[in-house]
Short mmCIF file of C-alpha atoms in Angstrom, two decimals:
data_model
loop_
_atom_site.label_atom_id
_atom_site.label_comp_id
_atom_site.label_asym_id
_atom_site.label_seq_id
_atom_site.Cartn_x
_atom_site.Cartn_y
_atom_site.Cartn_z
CA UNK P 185 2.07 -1.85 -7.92
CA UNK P 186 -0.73 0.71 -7.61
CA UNK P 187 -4.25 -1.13 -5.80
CA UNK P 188 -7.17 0.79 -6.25
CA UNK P 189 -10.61 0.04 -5.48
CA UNK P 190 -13.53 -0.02 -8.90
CA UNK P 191 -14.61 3.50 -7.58
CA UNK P 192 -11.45 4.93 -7.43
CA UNK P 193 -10.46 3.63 -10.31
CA UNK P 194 -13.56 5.48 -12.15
CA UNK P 195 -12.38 8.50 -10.87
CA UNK P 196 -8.88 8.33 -11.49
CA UNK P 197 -9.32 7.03 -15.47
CA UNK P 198 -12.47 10.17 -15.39
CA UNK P 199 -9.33 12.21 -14.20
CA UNK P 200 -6.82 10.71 -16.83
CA UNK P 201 -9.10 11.61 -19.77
CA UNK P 202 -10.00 15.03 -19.52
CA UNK P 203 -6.34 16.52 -18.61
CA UNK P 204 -6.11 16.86 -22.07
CA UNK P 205 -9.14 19.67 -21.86
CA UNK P 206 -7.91 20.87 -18.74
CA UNK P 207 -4.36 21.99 -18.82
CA UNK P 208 -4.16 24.09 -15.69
CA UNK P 209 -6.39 21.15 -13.90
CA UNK P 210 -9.65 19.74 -13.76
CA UNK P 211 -11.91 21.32 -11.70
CA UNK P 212 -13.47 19.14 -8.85
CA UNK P 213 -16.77 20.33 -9.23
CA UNK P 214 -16.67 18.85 -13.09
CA UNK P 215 -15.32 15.31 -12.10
CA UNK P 216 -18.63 15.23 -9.59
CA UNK P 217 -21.03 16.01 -12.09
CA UNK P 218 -20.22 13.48 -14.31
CA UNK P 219 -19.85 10.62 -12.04
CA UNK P 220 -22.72 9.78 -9.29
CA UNK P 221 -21.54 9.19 -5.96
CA UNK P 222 -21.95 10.91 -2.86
CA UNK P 223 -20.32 13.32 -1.34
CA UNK P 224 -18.55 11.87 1.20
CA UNK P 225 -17.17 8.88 -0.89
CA UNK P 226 -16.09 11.54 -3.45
CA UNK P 227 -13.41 13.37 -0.94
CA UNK P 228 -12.82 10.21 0.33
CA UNK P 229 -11.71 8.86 -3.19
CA UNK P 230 -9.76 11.83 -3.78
CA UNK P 231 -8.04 11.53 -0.65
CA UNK P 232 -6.53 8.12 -1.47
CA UNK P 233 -6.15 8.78 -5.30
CA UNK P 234 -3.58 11.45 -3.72
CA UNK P 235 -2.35 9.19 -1.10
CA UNK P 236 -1.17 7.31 -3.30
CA UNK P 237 0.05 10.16 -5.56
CA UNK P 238 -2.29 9.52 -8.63
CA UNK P 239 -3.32 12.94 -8.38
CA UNK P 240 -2.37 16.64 -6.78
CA UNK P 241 -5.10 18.53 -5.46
CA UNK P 242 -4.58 22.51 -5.62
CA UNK P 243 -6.95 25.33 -5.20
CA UNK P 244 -10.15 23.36 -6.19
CA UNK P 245 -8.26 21.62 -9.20
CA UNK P 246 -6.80 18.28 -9.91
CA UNK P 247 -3.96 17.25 -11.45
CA UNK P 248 -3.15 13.52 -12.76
CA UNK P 249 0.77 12.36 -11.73
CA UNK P 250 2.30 10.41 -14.49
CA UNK P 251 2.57 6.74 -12.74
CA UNK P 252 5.28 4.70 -13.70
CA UNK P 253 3.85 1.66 -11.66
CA UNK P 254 1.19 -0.63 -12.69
CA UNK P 255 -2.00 -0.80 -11.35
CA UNK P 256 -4.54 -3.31 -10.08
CA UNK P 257 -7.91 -2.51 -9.87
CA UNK P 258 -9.99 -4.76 -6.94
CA UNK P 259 -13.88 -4.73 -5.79
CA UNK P 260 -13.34 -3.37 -2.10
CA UNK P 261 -11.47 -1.88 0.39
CA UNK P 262 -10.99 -4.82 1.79
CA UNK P 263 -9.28 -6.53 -1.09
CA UNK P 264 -6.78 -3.93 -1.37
CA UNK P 265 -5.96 -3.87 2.21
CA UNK P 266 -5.26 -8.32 1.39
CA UNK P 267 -3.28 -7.30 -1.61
CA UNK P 268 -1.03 -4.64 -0.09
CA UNK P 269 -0.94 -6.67 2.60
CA UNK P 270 0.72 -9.36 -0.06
CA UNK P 271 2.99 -7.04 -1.86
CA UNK P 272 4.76 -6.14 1.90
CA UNK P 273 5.03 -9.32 2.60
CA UNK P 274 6.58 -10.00 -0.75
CA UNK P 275 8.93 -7.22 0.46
CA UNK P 276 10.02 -8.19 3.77
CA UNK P 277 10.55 -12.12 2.47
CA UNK P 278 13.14 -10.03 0.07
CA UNK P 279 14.63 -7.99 3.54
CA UNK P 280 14.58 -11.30 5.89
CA UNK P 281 16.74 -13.13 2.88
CA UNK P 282 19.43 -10.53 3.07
CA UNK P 283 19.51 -10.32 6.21
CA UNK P 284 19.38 -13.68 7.26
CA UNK P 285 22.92 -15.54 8.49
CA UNK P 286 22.71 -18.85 9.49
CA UNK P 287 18.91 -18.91 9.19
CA UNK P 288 18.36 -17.17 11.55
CA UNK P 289 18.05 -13.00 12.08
CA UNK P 290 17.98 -11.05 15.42
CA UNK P 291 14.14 -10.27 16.11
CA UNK P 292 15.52 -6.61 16.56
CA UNK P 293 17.34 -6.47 13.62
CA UNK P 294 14.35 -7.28 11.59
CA UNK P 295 11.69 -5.11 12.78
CA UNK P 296 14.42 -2.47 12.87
CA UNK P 297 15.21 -2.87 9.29
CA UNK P 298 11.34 -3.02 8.36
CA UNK P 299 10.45 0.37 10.83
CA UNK P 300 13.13 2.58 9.69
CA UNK P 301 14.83 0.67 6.64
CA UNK P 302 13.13 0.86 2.91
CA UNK P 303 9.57 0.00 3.81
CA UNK P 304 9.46 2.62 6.64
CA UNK P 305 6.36 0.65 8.32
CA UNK P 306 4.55 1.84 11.25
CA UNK P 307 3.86 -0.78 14.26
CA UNK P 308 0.79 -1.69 13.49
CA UNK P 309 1.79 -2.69 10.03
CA UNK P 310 4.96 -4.49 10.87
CA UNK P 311 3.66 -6.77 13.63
CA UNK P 312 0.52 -7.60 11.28
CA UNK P 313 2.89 -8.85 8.80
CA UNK P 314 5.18 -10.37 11.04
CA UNK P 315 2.15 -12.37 12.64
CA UNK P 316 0.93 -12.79 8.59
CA UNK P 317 4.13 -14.60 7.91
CA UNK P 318 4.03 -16.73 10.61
CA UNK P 319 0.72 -18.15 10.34
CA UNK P 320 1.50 -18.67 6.92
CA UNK P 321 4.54 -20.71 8.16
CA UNK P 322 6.92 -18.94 6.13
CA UNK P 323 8.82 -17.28 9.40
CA UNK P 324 9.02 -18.65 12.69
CA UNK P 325 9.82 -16.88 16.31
CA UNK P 326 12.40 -19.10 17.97
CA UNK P 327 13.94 -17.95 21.71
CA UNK P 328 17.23 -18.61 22.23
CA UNK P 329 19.85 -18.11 25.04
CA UNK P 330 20.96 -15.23 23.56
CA UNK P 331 17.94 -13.83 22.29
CA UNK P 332 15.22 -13.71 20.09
CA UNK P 333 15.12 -14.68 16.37
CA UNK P 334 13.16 -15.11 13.46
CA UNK P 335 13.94 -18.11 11.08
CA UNK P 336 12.82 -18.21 7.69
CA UNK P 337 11.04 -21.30 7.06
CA UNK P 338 10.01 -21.21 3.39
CA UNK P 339 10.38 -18.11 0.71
#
């Protein structure tokens, strides 16, 4: 699933309907003119929309990517942050389960497998939904003898 802010979501559906006009690409300067917001949130918007490859942006010109995904459109940045927050947790519940033996899994086996495994997370990202999932009491950090674990409390 595809999260995009109102704004960006203007942009991108602006976008959508004039790449039948604009085979080659729509020129940035066009998409500006029709839609009033400043500058800076502009580039900024176009930034993400190719982030999160909704768009290509070549030589002055964009070009819409056919998305397969859904998408959900939210008020703020700060809602989509909370809802991609959710869908990686969603995610990792899915990685812990397979992982898991005995109910428990090897603390370094599971940020391993969320750092360099499918969901490639950074850090920053892993810890905050490590911590997420644990104040939501669906995984808990147990020490043992041997080590330290996660167990999963509730999917």
């Amino acid at each position: 699933m595809i999260i995009l802010t109102r704004k960006e979501n203007i942009i991108y559906e602006e976008i959508t309907d004039l790449k039948l006009e604009f085979i080659d690409g729509i020129p940035e300067n066009i998409i500006k003119g029709r839609i009033d917001i400043s500058e800076h949130d502009y580039h900024e918007i176009l930034n993400n929309l190719q982030s999160k490859n909704l768009i290509i942006r070549e030589d002055g010109k964009i070009k819409p990517q056919d998305v397969k995904d859904k998408i959900k459109v939210v008020e703020s940045k700060r809602e989509v942050k909370i809802e991609e927050l959710n869908q990686l947790e969603k995610e990792t519940i899915k990685i812990i389960k397979n992982l898991t033996e005995n109910g428990l899994i090897p603390r370094y086996t599971l940020e391993g497998n969320l750092l360099y495994g499918k969901l490639k997370l950074d850090n920053l990202q892993m810890y905050r939904i490590l911590l997420s999932l644990e104040n939501k009491k669906i995984l808990k950090k147990i020490k043992r003898k041997d080590g330290e674990y996660y167990k999963l409390l509730s999917p």
